[in-house]
mmCIF file of C-alpha atoms in Angstrom:
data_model
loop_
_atom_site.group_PDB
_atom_site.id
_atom_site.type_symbol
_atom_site.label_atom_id
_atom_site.label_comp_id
_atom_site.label_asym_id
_atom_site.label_seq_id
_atom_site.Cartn_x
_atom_site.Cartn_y
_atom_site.Cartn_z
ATOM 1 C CA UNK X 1 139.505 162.295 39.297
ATOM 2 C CA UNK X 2 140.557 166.010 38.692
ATOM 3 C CA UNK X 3 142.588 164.673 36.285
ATOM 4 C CA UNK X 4 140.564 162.615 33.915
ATOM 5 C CA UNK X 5 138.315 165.758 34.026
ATOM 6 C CA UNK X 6 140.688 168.059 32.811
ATOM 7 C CA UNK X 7 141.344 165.483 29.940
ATOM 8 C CA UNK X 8 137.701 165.267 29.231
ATOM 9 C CA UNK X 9 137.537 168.915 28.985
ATOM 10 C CA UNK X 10 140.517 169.082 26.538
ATOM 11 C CA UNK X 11 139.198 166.342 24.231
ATOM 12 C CA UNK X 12 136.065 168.300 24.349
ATOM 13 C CA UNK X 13 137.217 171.969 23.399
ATOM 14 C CA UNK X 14 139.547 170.299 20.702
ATOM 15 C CA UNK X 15 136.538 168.864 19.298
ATOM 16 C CA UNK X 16 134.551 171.811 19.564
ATOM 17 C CA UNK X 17 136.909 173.799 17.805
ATOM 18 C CA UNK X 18 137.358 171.354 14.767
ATOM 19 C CA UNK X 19 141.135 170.690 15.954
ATOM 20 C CA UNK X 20 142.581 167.090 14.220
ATOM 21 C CA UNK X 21 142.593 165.659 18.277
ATOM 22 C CA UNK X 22 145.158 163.181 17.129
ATOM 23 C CA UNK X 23 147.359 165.151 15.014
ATOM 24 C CA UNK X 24 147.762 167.809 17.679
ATOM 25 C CA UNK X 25 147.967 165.012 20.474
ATOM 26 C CA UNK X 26 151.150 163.608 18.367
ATOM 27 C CA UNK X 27 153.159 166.814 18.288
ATOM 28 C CA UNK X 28 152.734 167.721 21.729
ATOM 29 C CA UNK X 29 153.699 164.484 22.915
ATOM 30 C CA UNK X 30 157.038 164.721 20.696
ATOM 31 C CA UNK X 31 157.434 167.923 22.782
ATOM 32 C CA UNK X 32 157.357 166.595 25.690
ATOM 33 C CA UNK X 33 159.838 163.494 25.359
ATOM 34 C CA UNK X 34 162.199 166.144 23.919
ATOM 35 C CA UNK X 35 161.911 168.030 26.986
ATOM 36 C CA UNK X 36 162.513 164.482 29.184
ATOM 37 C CA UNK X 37 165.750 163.225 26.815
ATOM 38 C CA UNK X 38 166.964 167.157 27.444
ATOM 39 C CA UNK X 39 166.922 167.471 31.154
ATOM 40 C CA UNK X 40 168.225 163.762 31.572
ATOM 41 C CA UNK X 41 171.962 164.783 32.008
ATOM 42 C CA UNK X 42 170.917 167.353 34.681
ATOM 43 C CA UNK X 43 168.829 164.737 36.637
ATOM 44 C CA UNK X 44 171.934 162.192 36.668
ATOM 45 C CA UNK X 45 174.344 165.169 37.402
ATOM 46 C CA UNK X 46 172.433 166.134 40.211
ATOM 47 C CA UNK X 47 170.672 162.849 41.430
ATOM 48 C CA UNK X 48 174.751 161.656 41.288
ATOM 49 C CA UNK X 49 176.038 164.375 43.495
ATOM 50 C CA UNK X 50 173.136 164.066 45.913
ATOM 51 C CA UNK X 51 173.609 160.843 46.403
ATOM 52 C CA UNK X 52 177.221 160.608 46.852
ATOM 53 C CA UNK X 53 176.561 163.381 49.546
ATOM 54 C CA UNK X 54 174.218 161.712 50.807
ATOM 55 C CA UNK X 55 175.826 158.157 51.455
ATOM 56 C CA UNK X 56 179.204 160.005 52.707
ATOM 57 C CA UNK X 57 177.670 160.721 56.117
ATOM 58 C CA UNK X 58 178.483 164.579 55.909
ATOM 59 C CA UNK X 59 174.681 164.835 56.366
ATOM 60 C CA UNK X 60 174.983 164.012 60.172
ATOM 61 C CA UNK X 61 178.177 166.065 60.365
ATOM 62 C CA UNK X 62 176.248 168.904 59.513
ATOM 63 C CA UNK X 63 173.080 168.367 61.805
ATOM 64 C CA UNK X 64 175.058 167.999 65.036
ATOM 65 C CA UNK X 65 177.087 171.264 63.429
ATOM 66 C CA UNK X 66 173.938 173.071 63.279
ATOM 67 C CA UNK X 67 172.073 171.845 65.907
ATOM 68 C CA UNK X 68 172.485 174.230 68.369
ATOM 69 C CA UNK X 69 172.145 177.260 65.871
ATOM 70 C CA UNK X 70 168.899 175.841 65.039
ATOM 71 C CA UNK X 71 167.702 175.061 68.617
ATOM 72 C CA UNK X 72 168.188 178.735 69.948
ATOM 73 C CA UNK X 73 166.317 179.399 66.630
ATOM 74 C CA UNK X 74 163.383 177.658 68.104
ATOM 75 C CA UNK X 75 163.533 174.317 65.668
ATOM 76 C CA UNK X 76 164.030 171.009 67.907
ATOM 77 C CA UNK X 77 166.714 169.279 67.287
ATOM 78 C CA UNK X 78 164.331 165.819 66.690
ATOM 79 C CA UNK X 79 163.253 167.787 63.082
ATOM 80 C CA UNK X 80 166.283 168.738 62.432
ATOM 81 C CA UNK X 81 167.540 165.832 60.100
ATOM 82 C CA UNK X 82 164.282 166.109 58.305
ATOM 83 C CA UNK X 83 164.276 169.270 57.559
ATOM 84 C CA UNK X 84 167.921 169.266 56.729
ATOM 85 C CA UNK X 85 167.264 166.761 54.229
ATOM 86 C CA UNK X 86 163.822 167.936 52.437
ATOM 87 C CA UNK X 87 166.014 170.315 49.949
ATOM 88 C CA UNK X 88 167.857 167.001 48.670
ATOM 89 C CA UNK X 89 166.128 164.405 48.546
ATOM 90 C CA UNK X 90 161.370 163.916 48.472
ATOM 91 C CA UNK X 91 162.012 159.773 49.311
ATOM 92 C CA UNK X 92 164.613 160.264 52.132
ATOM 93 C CA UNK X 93 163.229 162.950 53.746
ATOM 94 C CA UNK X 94 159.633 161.357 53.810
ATOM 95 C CA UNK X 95 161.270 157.964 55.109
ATOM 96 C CA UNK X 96 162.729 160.211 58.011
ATOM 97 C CA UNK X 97 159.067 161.708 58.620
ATOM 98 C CA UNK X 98 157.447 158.300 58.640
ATOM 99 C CA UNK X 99 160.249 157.304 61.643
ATOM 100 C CA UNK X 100 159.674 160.894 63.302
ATOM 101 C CA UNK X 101 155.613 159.983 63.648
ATOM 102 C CA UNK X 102 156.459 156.527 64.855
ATOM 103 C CA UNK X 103 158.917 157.248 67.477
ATOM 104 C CA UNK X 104 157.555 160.620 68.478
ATOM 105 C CA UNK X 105 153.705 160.121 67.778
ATOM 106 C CA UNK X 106 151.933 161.989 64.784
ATOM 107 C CA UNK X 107 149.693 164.210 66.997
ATOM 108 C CA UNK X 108 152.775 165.180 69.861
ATOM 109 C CA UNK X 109 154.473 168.527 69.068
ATOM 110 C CA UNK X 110 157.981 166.936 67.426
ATOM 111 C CA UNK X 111 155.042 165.030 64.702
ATOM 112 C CA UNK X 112 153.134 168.115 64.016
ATOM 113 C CA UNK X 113 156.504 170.107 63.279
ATOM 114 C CA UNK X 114 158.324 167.421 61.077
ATOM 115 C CA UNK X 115 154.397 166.857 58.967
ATOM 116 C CA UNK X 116 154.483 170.782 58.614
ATOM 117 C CA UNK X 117 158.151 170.814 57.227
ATOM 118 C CA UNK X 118 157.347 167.944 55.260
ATOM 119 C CA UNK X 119 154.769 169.748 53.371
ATOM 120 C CA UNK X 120 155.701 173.095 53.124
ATOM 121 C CA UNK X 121 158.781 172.862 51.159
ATOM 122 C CA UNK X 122 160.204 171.469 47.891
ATOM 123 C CA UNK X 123 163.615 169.190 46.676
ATOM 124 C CA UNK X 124 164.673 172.389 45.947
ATOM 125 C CA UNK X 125 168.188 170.937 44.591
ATOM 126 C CA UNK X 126 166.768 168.940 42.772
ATOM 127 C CA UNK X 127 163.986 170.697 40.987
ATOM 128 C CA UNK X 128 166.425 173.866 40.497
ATOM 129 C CA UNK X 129 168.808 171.413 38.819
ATOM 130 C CA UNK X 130 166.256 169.565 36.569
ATOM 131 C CA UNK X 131 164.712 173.296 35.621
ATOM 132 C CA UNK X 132 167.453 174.635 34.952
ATOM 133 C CA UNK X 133 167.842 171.719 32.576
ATOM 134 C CA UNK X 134 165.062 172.321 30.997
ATOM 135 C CA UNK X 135 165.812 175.817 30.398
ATOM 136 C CA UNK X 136 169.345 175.261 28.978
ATOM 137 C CA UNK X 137 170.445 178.154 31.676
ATOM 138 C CA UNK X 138 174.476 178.099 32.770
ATOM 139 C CA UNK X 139 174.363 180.716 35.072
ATOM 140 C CA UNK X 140 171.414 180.351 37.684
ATOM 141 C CA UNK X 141 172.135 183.483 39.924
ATOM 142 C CA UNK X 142 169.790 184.015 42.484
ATOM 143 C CA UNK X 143 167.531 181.213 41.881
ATOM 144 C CA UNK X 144 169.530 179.150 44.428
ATOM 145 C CA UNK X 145 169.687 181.613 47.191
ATOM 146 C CA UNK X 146 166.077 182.465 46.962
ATOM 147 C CA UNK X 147 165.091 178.909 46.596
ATOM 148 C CA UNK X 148 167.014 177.879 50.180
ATOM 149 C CA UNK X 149 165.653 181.249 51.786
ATOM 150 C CA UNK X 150 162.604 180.107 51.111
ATOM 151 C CA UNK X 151 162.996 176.694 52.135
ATOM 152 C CA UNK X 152 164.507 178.301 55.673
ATOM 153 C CA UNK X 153 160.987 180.312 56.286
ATOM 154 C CA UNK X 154 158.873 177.681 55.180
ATOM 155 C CA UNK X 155 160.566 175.104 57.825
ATOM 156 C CA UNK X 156 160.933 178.185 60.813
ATOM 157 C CA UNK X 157 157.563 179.098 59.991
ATOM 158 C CA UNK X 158 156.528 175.211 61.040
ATOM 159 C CA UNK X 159 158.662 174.932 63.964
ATOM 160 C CA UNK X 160 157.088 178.801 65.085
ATOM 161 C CA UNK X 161 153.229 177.284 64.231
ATOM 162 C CA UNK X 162 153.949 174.942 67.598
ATOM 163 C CA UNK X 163 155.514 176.975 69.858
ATOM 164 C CA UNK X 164 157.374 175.014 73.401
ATOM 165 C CA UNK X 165 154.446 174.924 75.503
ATOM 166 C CA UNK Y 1 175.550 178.933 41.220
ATOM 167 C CA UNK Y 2 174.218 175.609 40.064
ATOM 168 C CA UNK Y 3 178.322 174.695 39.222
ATOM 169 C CA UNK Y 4 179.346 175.190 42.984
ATOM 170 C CA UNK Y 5 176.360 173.472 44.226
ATOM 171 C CA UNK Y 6 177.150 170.278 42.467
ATOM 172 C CA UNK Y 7 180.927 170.639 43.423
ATOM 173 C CA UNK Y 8 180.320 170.835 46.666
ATOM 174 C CA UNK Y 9 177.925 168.158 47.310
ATOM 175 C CA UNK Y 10 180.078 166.099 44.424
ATOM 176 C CA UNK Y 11 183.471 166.584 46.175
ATOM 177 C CA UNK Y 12 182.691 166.966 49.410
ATOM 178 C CA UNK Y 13 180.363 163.464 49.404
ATOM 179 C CA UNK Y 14 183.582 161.999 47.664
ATOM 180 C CA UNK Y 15 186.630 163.672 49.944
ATOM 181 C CA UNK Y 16 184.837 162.674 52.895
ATOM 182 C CA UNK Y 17 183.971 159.193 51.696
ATOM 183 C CA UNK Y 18 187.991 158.505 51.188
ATOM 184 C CA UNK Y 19 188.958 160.125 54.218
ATOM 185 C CA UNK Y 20 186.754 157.275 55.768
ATOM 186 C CA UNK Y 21 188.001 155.071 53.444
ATOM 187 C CA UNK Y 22 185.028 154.073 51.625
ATOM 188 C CA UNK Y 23 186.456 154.808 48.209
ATOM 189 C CA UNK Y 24 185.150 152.103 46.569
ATOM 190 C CA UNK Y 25 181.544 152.712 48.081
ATOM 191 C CA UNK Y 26 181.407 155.599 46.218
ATOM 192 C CA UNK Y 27 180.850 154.238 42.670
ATOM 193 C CA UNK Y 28 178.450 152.302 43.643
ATOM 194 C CA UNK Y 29 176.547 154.764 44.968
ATOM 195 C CA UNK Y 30 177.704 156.640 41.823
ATOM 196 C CA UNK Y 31 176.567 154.521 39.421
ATOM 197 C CA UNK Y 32 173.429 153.776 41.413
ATOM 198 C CA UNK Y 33 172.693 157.138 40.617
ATOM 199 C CA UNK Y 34 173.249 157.598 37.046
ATOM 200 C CA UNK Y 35 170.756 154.889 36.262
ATOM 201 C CA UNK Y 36 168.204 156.168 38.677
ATOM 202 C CA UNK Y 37 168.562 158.976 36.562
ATOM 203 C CA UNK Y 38 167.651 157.197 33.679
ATOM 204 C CA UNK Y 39 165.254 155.198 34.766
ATOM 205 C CA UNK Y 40 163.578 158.239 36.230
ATOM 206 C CA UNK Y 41 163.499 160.242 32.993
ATOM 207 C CA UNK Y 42 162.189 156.901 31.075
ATOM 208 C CA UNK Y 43 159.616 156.385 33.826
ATOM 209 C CA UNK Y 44 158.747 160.667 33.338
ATOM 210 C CA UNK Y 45 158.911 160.948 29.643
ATOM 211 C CA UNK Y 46 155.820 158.669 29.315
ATOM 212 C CA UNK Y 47 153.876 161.104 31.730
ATOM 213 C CA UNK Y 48 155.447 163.827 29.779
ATOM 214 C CA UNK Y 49 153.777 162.529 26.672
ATOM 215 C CA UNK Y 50 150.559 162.203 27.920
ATOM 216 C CA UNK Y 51 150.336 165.723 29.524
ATOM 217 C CA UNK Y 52 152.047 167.321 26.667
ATOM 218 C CA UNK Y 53 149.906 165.854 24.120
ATOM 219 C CA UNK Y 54 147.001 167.008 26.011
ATOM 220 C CA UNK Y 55 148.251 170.452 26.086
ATOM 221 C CA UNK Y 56 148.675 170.290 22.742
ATOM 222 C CA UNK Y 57 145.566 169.821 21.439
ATOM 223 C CA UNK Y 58 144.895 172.566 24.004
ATOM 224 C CA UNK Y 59 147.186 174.711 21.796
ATOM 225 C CA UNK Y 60 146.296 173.787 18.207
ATOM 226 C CA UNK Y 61 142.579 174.634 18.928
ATOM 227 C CA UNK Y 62 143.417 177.882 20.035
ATOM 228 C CA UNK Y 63 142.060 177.256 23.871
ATOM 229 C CA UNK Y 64 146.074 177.788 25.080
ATOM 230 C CA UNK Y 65 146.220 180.977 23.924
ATOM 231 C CA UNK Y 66 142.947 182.166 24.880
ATOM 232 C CA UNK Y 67 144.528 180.662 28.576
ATOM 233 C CA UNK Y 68 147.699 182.708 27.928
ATOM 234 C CA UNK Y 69 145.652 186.197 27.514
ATOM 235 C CA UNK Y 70 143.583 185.781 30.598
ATOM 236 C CA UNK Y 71 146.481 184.762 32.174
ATOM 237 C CA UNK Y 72 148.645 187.624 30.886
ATOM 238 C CA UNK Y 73 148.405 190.544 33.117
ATOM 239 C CA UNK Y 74 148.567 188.572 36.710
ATOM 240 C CA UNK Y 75 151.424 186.653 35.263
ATOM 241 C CA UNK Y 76 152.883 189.411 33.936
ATOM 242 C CA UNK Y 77 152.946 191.124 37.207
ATOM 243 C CA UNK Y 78 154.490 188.193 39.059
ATOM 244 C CA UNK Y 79 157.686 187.309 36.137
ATOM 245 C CA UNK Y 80 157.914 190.612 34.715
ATOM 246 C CA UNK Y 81 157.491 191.947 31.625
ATOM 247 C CA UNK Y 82 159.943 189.959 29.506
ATOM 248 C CA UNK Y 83 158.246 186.431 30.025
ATOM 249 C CA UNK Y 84 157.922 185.331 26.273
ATOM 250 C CA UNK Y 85 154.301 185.155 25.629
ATOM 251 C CA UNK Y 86 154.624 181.216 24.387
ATOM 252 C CA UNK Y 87 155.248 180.000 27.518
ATOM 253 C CA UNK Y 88 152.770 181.811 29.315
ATOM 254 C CA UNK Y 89 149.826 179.119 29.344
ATOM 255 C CA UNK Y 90 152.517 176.787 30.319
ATOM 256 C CA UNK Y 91 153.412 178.585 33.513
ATOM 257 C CA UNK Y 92 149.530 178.996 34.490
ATOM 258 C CA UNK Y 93 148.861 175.428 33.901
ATOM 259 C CA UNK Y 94 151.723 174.167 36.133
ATOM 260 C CA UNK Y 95 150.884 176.637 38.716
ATOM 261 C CA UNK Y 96 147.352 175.329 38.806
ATOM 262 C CA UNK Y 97 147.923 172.085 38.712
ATOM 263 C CA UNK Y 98 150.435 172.798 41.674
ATOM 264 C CA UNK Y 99 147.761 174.532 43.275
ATOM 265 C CA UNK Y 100 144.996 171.668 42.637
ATOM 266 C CA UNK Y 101 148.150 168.727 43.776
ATOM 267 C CA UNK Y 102 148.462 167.435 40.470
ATOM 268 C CA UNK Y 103 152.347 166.484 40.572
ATOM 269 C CA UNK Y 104 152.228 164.482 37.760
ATOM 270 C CA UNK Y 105 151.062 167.060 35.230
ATOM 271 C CA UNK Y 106 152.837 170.139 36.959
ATOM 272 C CA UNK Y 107 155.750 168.772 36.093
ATOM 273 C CA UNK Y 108 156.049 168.225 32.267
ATOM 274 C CA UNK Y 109 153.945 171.921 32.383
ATOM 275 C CA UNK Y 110 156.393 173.228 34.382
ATOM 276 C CA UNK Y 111 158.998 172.153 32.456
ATOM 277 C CA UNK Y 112 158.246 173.389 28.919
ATOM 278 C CA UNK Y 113 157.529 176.707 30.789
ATOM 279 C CA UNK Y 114 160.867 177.253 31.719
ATOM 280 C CA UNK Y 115 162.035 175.568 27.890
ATOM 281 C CA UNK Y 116 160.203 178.232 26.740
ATOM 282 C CA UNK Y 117 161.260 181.314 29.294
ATOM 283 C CA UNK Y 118 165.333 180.177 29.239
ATOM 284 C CA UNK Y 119 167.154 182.466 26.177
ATOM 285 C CA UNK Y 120 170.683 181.625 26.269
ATOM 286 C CA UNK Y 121 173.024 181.035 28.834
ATOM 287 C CA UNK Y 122 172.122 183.814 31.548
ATOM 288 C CA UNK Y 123 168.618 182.639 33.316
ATOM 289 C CA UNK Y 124 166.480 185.934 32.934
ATOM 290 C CA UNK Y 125 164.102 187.576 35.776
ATOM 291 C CA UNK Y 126 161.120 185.642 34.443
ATOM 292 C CA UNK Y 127 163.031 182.313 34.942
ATOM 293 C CA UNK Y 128 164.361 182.930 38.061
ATOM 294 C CA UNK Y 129 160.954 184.018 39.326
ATOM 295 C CA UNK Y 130 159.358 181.132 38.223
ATOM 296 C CA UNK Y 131 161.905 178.437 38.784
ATOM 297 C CA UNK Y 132 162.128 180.282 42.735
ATOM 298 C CA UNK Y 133 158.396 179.544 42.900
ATOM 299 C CA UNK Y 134 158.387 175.961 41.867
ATOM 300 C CA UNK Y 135 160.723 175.238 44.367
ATOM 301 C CA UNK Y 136 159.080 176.781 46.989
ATOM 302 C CA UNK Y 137 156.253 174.625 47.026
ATOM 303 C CA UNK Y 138 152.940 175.984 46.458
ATOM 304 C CA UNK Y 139 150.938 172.785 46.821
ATOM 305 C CA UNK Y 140 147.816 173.622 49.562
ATOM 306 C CA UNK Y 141 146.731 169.886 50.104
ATOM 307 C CA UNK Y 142 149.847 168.047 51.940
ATOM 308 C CA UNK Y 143 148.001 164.610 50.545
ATOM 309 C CA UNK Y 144 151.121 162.290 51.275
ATOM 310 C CA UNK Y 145 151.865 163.772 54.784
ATOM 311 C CA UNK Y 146 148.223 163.164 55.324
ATOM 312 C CA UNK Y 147 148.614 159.693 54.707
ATOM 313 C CA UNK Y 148 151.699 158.855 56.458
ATOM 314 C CA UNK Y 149 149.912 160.746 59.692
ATOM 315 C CA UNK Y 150 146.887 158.405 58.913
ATOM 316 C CA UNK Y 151 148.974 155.266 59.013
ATOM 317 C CA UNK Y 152 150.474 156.295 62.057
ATOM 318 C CA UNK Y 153 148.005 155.937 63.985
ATOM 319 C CA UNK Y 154 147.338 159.721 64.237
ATOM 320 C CA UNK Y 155 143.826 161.276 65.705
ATOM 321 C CA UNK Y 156 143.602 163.773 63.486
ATOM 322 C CA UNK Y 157 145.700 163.451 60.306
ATOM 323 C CA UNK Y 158 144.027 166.360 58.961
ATOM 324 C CA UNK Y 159 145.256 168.997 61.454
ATOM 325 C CA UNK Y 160 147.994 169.902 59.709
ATOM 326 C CA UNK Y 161 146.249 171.146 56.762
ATOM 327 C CA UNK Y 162 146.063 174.697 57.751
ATOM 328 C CA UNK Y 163 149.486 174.920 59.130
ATOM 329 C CA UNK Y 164 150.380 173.581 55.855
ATOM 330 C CA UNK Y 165 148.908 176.176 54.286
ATOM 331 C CA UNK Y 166 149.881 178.841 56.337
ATOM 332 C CA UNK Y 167 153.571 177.846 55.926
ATOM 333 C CA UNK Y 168 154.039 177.299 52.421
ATOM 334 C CA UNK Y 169 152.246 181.071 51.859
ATOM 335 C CA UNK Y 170 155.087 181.835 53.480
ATOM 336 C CA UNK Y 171 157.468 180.148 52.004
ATOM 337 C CA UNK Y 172 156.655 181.422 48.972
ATOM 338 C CA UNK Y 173 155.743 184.689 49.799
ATOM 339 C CA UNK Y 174 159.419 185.100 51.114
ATOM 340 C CA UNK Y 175 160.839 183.425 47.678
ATOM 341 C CA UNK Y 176 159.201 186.017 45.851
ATOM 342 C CA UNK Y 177 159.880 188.986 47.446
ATOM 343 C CA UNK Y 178 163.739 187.873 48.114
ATOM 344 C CA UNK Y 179 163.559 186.972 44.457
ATOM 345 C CA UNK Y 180 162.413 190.732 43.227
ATOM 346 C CA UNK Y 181 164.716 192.037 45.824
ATOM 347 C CA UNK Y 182 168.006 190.148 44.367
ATOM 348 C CA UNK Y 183 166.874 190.494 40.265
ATOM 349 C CA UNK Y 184 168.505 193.674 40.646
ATOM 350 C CA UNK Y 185 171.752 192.919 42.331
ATOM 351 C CA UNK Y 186 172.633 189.057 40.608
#
């Protein structure tokens, strides 16, 4: 809905302004599948690694590693692999949330945490990678450390929201 | 940064694949990738069109820039002042349509932003600022999580909405400020 809006009210302020619609339409287009041919070998480099990582099984290596660390941190261990996995992959990490409601309930306190996680935080390898891309940028340096700090108070901030009764 | 990121998750997804001695897994999890990659871009760049041809009728009849001078001074506050001017409308109409939970078009916006902040090889304090917000999340209406709660069964999907809210403020309130706090030091 918002959308088709928004489109409306471009069409309309190109017309009012006497701008060839069409013409302009053209060479922004051309912009933009330049800008999705130039960040395609970022999003294979990255979707490759994350992958790889992913089907290894070092993923579950790390959650029972961090488990406890996390637990006297005040996030339960049944969000852990969720929240683990939001920075690397949206699909994985929202097939793990659909299993957390179902086994847990949506509406008991393990649900409300994992939904929180779920939405406060981005595939921040991901999107950093594909940016980056974008940008033509070699060296990134803070973006990732900020990025994963964030992530970290974004996911606390859920598990503090629903404190252990 | 970016290098030792994808090294680690590279080699360490392949080392401990052969030590388990799933070697030949790998590749096919490998190649799996690469043409979800492609597929993925092919699948984007038709959005991209659409959203970027918008936008540039937005541009040709002068609306963008008109965008890009309102926009200026908050913008200019948040990335500093050596954000180059061009891609200033782009970065307020990603971070609206991230704000109003329009994925599809925040994307291609957000990506000619940064296109147009990146000038050579070292990401400047702009970038980083902007590409540290992006990932932070600043969506306000969790419309998928709402959903999945929904067809769970759940009495009141809606109850996280606030949380939400309250969560991803701080999330990116935290990227920010960590953000200005490192420009100086990386």
């Amino acid at each position: 809905m918002a959308v088709t809006v928004l489109m409306l009210l471009c069409l309309a302020i190109g017309a009012l302004r006497r701008t060839p619609v069409y013409d302009a339409f053209l060479s922004g287009a051309r912009e933009g599948l330049e800008t999705a041919l130039r960040i395609l070998p970022a999003l294979i480099a990255m979707l490759c690694a994350i992958r790889v990582f992913m089907a290894s099984g070092l993923m579950d290596g790390l959650t029972c590693l961090l488990a406890p660390l996390f637990a006297r941190l005040g996030v339960p261990r049944e969000t852990l692999p969720l929240m683990l996995m939001r920075p690397l992959s949206g699909s994985a990490a929202l097939a793990l949330l659909r299993e957390t409601l179902e086994q847990y309930g949506p509406d008991s306190r393990i649900g409300l945490i994992a939904s929180v996680m779920m939405g406060s935080s981005e595939t921040v390898f991901y999107t950093c990678g594909v940016y980056l891309g974008a940008a033509g940028v070699k060296k990134s340096r803070h973006i990732l450390p900020c990025a994963l700090l964030s992530w970290l108070a974004g996911s606390m901030a859920a598990a503090f929201l629903y404190p252990t009764p | 940064m970016i290098q030792a990121l994808f090294g680690v998750l590279l080699g360490g997804g392949l080392l401990f694949g052969l030590v388990k001695g799933q070697g030949d897994a790998a590749l096919t999890v490998l190649l799996g990738a690469a043409r979800e990659g492609v597929e993925t871009a092919f699948s984007l760049a038709g959005s991209f069109a659409l959203f970027c041809g918008m936008m540039g009728i937005l541009r040709a009849s002068g609306a963008a820039d008109a965008l890009a001078r309102k926009a200026e001074k908050p913008l200019q506050r948040l990335l500093g002042r050596g954000a180059n001017p061009e891609a200033l409308s782009y970065v307020a109409m990603n971070l609206t349509c991230n704000l109003l939970g329009l994925g599809n078009a925040a994307t291609p916006m957000g990506l000619e932003a940064a296109r147009r902040l990146g000038d050579g090889d070292r990401a400047n304090n702009a970038l980083c600022m902007f590409l540290v917000i992006n990932a932070s999340s600043v969506q306000l209406m969790p419309t998928t999580v709402i959903a999945l709660r929904a067809a769970a069964g759940s009495a009141d999907p809606g109850a996280v909405v606030l949380p939400t809210i309250i969560a991803t403020g701080i999330s990116t309130l935290v990227g920010i400020l960590s953000c200005k706090g490192l420009e100086k030091w990386l």
